[in-house]
């Protein structure tokens, strides 16, 4: 699903099998009015494409890269190695993995000087990656900042409603 449109957020995934997790990231970004560029790029299977994508991202107007992978999840780190853009890493619990802990450690344990902002394993992390990306964009965008305020307000109201509707059996 490569997009020609100029968008501030790119999502890269190590495999199309990661999309079942990353769809929640796409959906959350769309809820904020952002249609991300989405690519399948692998640090191990297509390393040259990964390096080229990361090193040319700034010139395409991308502001944040979200990178998701499972198993030996080096994609976010491979992105961070090639760009000064902020990279958000999403560890994926892939079928062949060991519960996502493999991907979490591979993503988060970056050497000093090459940070990856790592979120939780799986769909919760994928959703948070989208929100974190919007928070980064909101630093320089009042429109996004306003949408975040509305998002938080709606989230708070939902929990308050659940609290008042709680019925125990
Ligand atoms: C990783 O290996 C991918 O990110 C995926 O989570 C995992 C398995 O990939 P497939 O065998 O499903 O393509 O690189």
PDB file of C-alpha atoms and ligand atoms in Angstrom:
ATOM      1  CA  UNK A   1       0.000   0.000   0.000  1.00  0.00           C
ATOM      2  CA  UNK A   2       2.685   2.492  -0.989  1.00  0.00           C
ATOM      3  CA  UNK A   3       1.271   6.003  -1.164  1.00  0.00           C
ATOM      4  CA  UNK A   4       2.375   8.831  -3.444  1.00  0.00           C
ATOM      5  CA  UNK A   5       0.690  11.439  -1.240  1.00  0.00           C
ATOM      6  CA  UNK A   6       2.825  13.632   0.937  1.00  0.00           C
ATOM      7  CA  UNK A   7       2.218  12.486   4.475  1.00  0.00           C
ATOM      8  CA  UNK A   8       4.068  13.267   7.709  1.00  0.00           C
ATOM      9  CA  UNK A   9       3.930   9.672   8.998  1.00  0.00           C
ATOM     10  CA  UNK A  10       5.339   6.488   7.505  1.00  0.00           C
ATOM     11  CA  UNK A  11       4.677   2.993   8.797  1.00  0.00           C
ATOM     12  CA  UNK A  12       7.143   0.290   7.818  1.00  0.00           C
ATOM     13  CA  UNK A  13       6.566  -3.377   8.662  1.00  0.00           C
ATOM     14  CA  UNK A  14       8.928  -6.305   8.410  1.00  0.00           C
ATOM     15  CA  UNK A  15       6.257  -8.469   6.781  1.00  0.00           C
ATOM     16  CA  UNK A  16       2.710  -8.240   5.506  1.00  0.00           C
ATOM     17  CA  UNK A  17       1.914 -10.645   8.359  1.00  0.00           C
ATOM     18  CA  UNK A  18       2.460  -7.678  10.719  1.00  0.00           C
ATOM     19  CA  UNK A  19      -0.497  -5.798   9.229  1.00  0.00           C
ATOM     20  CA  UNK A  20      -3.013  -7.585  11.456  1.00  0.00           C
ATOM     21  CA  UNK A  21      -1.309  -5.827  14.371  1.00  0.00           C
ATOM     22  CA  UNK A  22      -0.499  -2.571  12.589  1.00  0.00           C
ATOM     23  CA  UNK A  23      -3.994  -1.992  11.218  1.00  0.00           C
ATOM     24  CA  UNK A  24      -4.873  -0.444  14.595  1.00  0.00           C
ATOM     25  CA  UNK A  25      -2.013   2.018  14.080  1.00  0.00           C
ATOM     26  CA  UNK A  26      -3.299   2.930  10.607  1.00  0.00           C
ATOM     27  CA  UNK A  27      -6.842   3.291  11.963  1.00  0.00           C
ATOM     28  CA  UNK A  28      -5.747   5.520  14.842  1.00  0.00           C
ATOM     29  CA  UNK A  29      -3.729   7.783  12.544  1.00  0.00           C
ATOM     30  CA  UNK A  30      -6.705   8.058  10.194  1.00  0.00           C
ATOM     31  CA  UNK A  31      -8.881   9.040  13.158  1.00  0.00           C
ATOM     32  CA  UNK A  32      -6.540  12.030  13.547  1.00  0.00           C
ATOM     33  CA  UNK A  33      -6.859  12.821   9.838  1.00  0.00           C
ATOM     34  CA  UNK A  34      -3.498  11.371   8.816  1.00  0.00           C
ATOM     35  CA  UNK A  35      -3.221   8.819   6.019  1.00  0.00           C
ATOM     36  CA  UNK A  36       0.203   7.260   6.505  1.00  0.00           C
ATOM     37  CA  UNK A  37       2.509   5.863   3.870  1.00  0.00           C
ATOM     38  CA  UNK A  38       2.574   2.127   4.617  1.00  0.00           C
ATOM     39  CA  UNK A  39       5.341  -0.162   3.355  1.00  0.00           C
ATOM     40  CA  UNK A  40       6.568  -3.723   3.843  1.00  0.00           C
ATOM     41  CA  UNK A  41      10.323  -3.368   4.278  1.00  0.00           C
ATOM     42  CA  UNK A  42      12.567  -5.848   6.037  1.00  0.00           C
ATOM     43  CA  UNK A  43      15.847  -5.105   7.798  1.00  0.00           C
ATOM     44  CA  UNK A  44      16.998  -8.612   6.886  1.00  0.00           C
ATOM     45  CA  UNK A  45      15.190  -9.548   3.660  1.00  0.00           C
ATOM     46  CA  UNK A  46      15.385  -6.141   1.922  1.00  0.00           C
ATOM     47  CA  UNK A  47      18.186  -4.296   3.744  1.00  0.00           C
ATOM     48  CA  UNK A  48      19.060  -2.011   0.831  1.00  0.00           C
ATOM     49  CA  UNK A  49      15.437  -0.882   0.509  1.00  0.00           C
ATOM     50  CA  UNK A  50      15.357  -0.229   4.265  1.00  0.00           C
ATOM     51  CA  UNK A  51      18.470   1.937   4.131  1.00  0.00           C
ATOM     52  CA  UNK A  52      17.223   3.842   1.090  1.00  0.00           C
ATOM     53  CA  UNK A  53      13.767   4.418   2.596  1.00  0.00           C
ATOM     54  CA  UNK A  54      15.126   5.734   5.887  1.00  0.00           C
ATOM     55  CA  UNK A  55      17.802   7.933   4.342  1.00  0.00           C
ATOM     56  CA  UNK A  56      15.374   9.559   1.870  1.00  0.00           C
ATOM     57  CA  UNK A  57      12.415   9.959   4.248  1.00  0.00           C
ATOM     58  CA  UNK A  58      13.232  13.523   5.371  1.00  0.00           C
ATOM     59  CA  UNK A  59      13.349  14.754   1.777  1.00  0.00           C
ATOM     60  CA  UNK A  60       9.879  13.302   1.163  1.00  0.00           C
ATOM     61  CA  UNK A  61       8.449  15.369   4.021  1.00  0.00           C
ATOM     62  CA  UNK A  62       8.078  12.516   6.463  1.00  0.00           C
ATOM     63  CA  UNK A  63       8.364  13.675  10.089  1.00  0.00           C
ATOM     64  CA  UNK A  64       8.008  10.418  12.021  1.00  0.00           C
ATOM     65  CA  UNK A  65       8.648   6.784  11.088  1.00  0.00           C
ATOM     66  CA  UNK A  66       6.808   3.980  12.875  1.00  0.00           C
ATOM     67  CA  UNK A  67       8.594   0.663  12.424  1.00  0.00           C
ATOM     68  CA  UNK A  68       7.019  -2.674  13.364  1.00  0.00           C
ATOM     69  CA  UNK A  69       8.612  -6.102  13.289  1.00  0.00           C
ATOM     70  CA  UNK A  70       8.584  -9.437  15.036  1.00  0.00           C
ATOM     71  CA  UNK A  71      11.228 -11.973  16.064  1.00  0.00           C
ATOM     72  CA  UNK A  72      14.750 -10.425  15.729  1.00  0.00           C
ATOM     73  CA  UNK A  73      13.086  -7.059  15.225  1.00  0.00           C
ATOM     74  CA  UNK A  74      15.861  -4.857  13.889  1.00  0.00           C
ATOM     75  CA  UNK A  75      13.761  -2.773  11.516  1.00  0.00           C
ATOM     76  CA  UNK A  76      13.264   0.215  13.830  1.00  0.00           C
ATOM     77  CA  UNK A  77      16.972   0.250  14.629  1.00  0.00           C
ATOM     78  CA  UNK A  78      17.869  -0.039  10.961  1.00  0.00           C
ATOM     79  CA  UNK A  79      15.682   3.025  10.314  1.00  0.00           C
ATOM     80  CA  UNK A  80      17.236   4.953  13.201  1.00  0.00           C
ATOM     81  CA  UNK A  81      20.713   4.182  11.870  1.00  0.00           C
ATOM     82  CA  UNK A  82      19.973   6.045   8.619  1.00  0.00           C
ATOM     83  CA  UNK A  83      18.027   9.156   9.651  1.00  0.00           C
ATOM     84  CA  UNK A  84      17.675  11.895  12.254  1.00  0.00           C
ATOM     85  CA  UNK A  85      13.867  11.544  12.180  1.00  0.00           C
ATOM     86  CA  UNK A  86      12.250  10.176  15.343  1.00  0.00           C
ATOM     87  CA  UNK A  87      11.607   6.438  15.096  1.00  0.00           C
ATOM     88  CA  UNK A  88       8.840   4.708  17.027  1.00  0.00           C
ATOM     89  CA  UNK A  89       9.322   0.956  17.322  1.00  0.00           C
ATOM     90  CA  UNK A  90       6.434  -1.493  17.656  1.00  0.00           C
ATOM     91  CA  UNK A  91       7.405  -5.014  18.748  1.00  0.00           C
ATOM     92  CA  UNK A  92       5.166  -7.605  17.112  1.00  0.00           C
ATOM     93  CA  UNK A  93       4.323 -10.965  18.653  1.00  0.00           C
ATOM     94  CA  UNK A  94       4.753 -12.979  15.457  1.00  0.00           C
ATOM     95  CA  UNK A  95       3.562 -16.581  15.162  1.00  0.00           C
ATOM     96  CA  UNK A  96       7.106 -17.932  15.024  1.00  0.00           C
ATOM     97  CA  UNK A  97       8.260 -15.674  17.858  1.00  0.00           C
ATOM     98  CA  UNK A  98       8.444 -16.185  21.605  1.00  0.00           C
ATOM     99  CA  UNK A  99       5.534 -14.137  22.840  1.00  0.00           C
ATOM    100  CA  UNK A 100       6.860 -10.835  21.529  1.00  0.00           C
ATOM    101  CA  UNK A 101       9.607 -10.582  24.131  1.00  0.00           C
ATOM    102  CA  UNK A 102      12.142 -11.359  21.407  1.00  0.00           C
ATOM    103  CA  UNK A 103      10.865  -8.417  19.348  1.00  0.00           C
ATOM    104  CA  UNK A 104      10.561  -6.125  22.384  1.00  0.00           C
ATOM    105  CA  UNK A 105      14.187  -6.590  23.394  1.00  0.00           C
ATOM    106  CA  UNK A 106      15.435  -6.385  19.794  1.00  0.00           C
ATOM    107  CA  UNK A 107      13.578  -3.094  19.348  1.00  0.00           C
ATOM    108  CA  UNK A 108      14.184  -1.380  22.671  1.00  0.00           C
ATOM    109  CA  UNK A 109      17.786  -2.319  23.423  1.00  0.00           C
ATOM    110  CA  UNK A 110      19.402   0.249  21.154  1.00  0.00           C
ATOM    111  CA  UNK A 111      22.969   1.378  21.740  1.00  0.00           C
ATOM    112  CA  UNK A 112      23.499   4.898  23.167  1.00  0.00           C
ATOM    113  CA  UNK A 113      23.293   7.511  20.414  1.00  0.00           C
ATOM    114  CA  UNK A 114      20.687   5.716  18.288  1.00  0.00           C
ATOM    115  CA  UNK A 115      17.349   5.896  20.125  1.00  0.00           C
ATOM    116  CA  UNK A 116      14.134   4.120  19.195  1.00  0.00           C
ATOM    117  CA  UNK A 117      11.021   5.142  21.148  1.00  0.00           C
ATOM    118  CA  UNK A 118       9.616   1.699  21.829  1.00  0.00           C
ATOM    119  CA  UNK A 119       5.965   1.073  22.671  1.00  0.00           C
ATOM    120  CA  UNK A 120       4.241  -2.026  24.050  1.00  0.00           C
ATOM    121  CA  UNK A 121       4.023  -5.350  22.213  1.00  0.00           C
ATOM    122  CA  UNK A 122       1.159  -5.814  19.765  1.00  0.00           C
ATOM    123  CA  UNK A 123      -2.046  -3.912  19.075  1.00  0.00           C
ATOM    124  CA  UNK A 124      -1.914  -1.733  22.200  1.00  0.00           C
ATOM    125  CA  UNK A 125       1.564  -0.609  21.218  1.00  0.00           C
ATOM    126  CA  UNK A 126       0.502  -0.106  17.612  1.00  0.00           C
ATOM    127  CA  UNK A 127      -2.298   2.232  18.722  1.00  0.00           C
ATOM    128  CA  UNK A 128       0.029   4.081  21.084  1.00  0.00           C
ATOM    129  CA  UNK A 129       2.595   4.450  18.301  1.00  0.00           C
ATOM    130  CA  UNK A 130       0.015   6.382  16.302  1.00  0.00           C
ATOM    131  CA  UNK A 131      -0.851   8.625  19.257  1.00  0.00           C
ATOM    132  CA  UNK A 132       2.814   9.213  20.054  1.00  0.00           C
ATOM    133  CA  UNK A 133       3.474  10.160  16.424  1.00  0.00           C
ATOM    134  CA  UNK A 134       0.619  12.674  16.564  1.00  0.00           C
ATOM    135  CA  UNK A 135       2.012  14.056  19.840  1.00  0.00           C
ATOM    136  CA  UNK A 136       5.339  14.613  18.075  1.00  0.00           C
ATOM    137  CA  UNK A 137       3.630  16.375  15.175  1.00  0.00           C
ATOM    138  CA  UNK A 138       1.563  18.448  17.620  1.00  0.00           C
ATOM    139  CA  UNK A 139       4.699  20.164  18.940  1.00  0.00           C
ATOM    140  CA  UNK A 140       4.668  22.235  15.753  1.00  0.00           C
ATOM    141  CA  UNK A 141       1.004  21.942  14.754  1.00  0.00           C
ATOM    142  CA  UNK A 142      -1.844  23.581  16.694  1.00  0.00           C
ATOM    143  CA  UNK A 143      -4.442  21.625  14.710  1.00  0.00           C
ATOM    144  CA  UNK A 144      -2.965  18.306  15.841  1.00  0.00           C
ATOM    145  CA  UNK A 145      -2.598  19.616  19.400  1.00  0.00           C
ATOM    146  CA  UNK A 146      -6.321  20.455  19.399  1.00  0.00           C
ATOM    147  CA  UNK A 147      -7.225  16.992  18.118  1.00  0.00           C
ATOM    148  CA  UNK A 148      -5.197  15.437  20.930  1.00  0.00           C
ATOM    149  CA  UNK A 149      -7.092  17.472  23.519  1.00  0.00           C
ATOM    150  CA  UNK A 150     -10.387  16.235  22.036  1.00  0.00           C
ATOM    151  CA  UNK A 151      -9.080  12.645  21.950  1.00  0.00           C
ATOM    152  CA  UNK A 152      -8.102  12.737  25.634  1.00  0.00           C
ATOM    153  CA  UNK A 153     -11.433  14.319  26.589  1.00  0.00           C
ATOM    154  CA  UNK A 154     -13.422  11.623  24.752  1.00  0.00           C
ATOM    155  CA  UNK A 155     -11.286   8.894  26.316  1.00  0.00           C
ATOM    156  CA  UNK A 156     -11.854  10.298  29.799  1.00  0.00           C
ATOM    157  CA  UNK A 157     -15.611  10.544  29.216  1.00  0.00           C
ATOM    158  CA  UNK A 158     -15.739   6.902  28.062  1.00  0.00           C
ATOM    159  CA  UNK A 159     -14.081   5.673  31.254  1.00  0.00           C
ATOM    160  CA  UNK A 160     -16.351   7.817  33.445  1.00  0.00           C
ATOM    161  CA  UNK A 161     -19.361   6.373  31.616  1.00  0.00           C
ATOM    162  CA  UNK A 162     -18.073   2.820  32.150  1.00  0.00           C
ATOM    163  CA  UNK A 163     -17.587   3.607  35.830  1.00  0.00           C
ATOM    164  CA  UNK A 164     -21.177   4.799  36.236  1.00  0.00           C
ATOM    165  CA  UNK A 165     -22.583   1.856  34.208  1.00  0.00           C
ATOM    166  CA  UNK A 166     -20.651  -0.783  36.095  1.00  0.00           C
ATOM    167  CA  UNK A 167     -22.883  -3.605  37.294  1.00  0.00           C
ATOM    168  CA  UNK A 168     -21.544  -6.543  39.251  1.00  0.00           C
ATOM    169  CA  UNK A 169     -23.151  -9.983  39.188  1.00  0.00           C
TER     170      UNK A 169
HETATM  171  C1  LIG B   1       9.742 -10.388  10.967  1.00  0.00           C
HETATM  172  O1  LIG B   1       9.531 -11.755  10.966  1.00  0.00           O
HETATM  173  C2  LIG B   1       8.440  -9.792  10.517  1.00  0.00           C
HETATM  174  O2  LIG B   1       8.313  -8.485  11.012  1.00  0.00           O
HETATM  175  C3  LIG B   1       7.402 -10.742  11.074  1.00  0.00           C
HETATM  176  O3  LIG B   1       6.896 -10.280  12.313  1.00  0.00           O
HETATM  177  C4  LIG B   1       8.192 -12.015  11.293  1.00  0.00           C
HETATM  178  C5  LIG B   1       7.694 -13.167  10.457  1.00  0.00           C
HETATM  179  O4  LIG B   1       7.649 -12.777   9.105  1.00  0.00           O
HETATM  180  P1  LIG B   1       6.867 -13.655   8.029  1.00  0.00           P
HETATM  181  O5  LIG B   1       7.524 -15.001   8.002  1.00  0.00           O
HETATM  182  O6  LIG B   1       5.438 -13.728   8.482  1.00  0.00           O
HETATM  183  O7  LIG B   1       7.011 -12.922   6.721  1.00  0.00           O
HETATM  184  O8  LIG B   1      10.773 -10.014  10.114  1.00  0.00           O
END
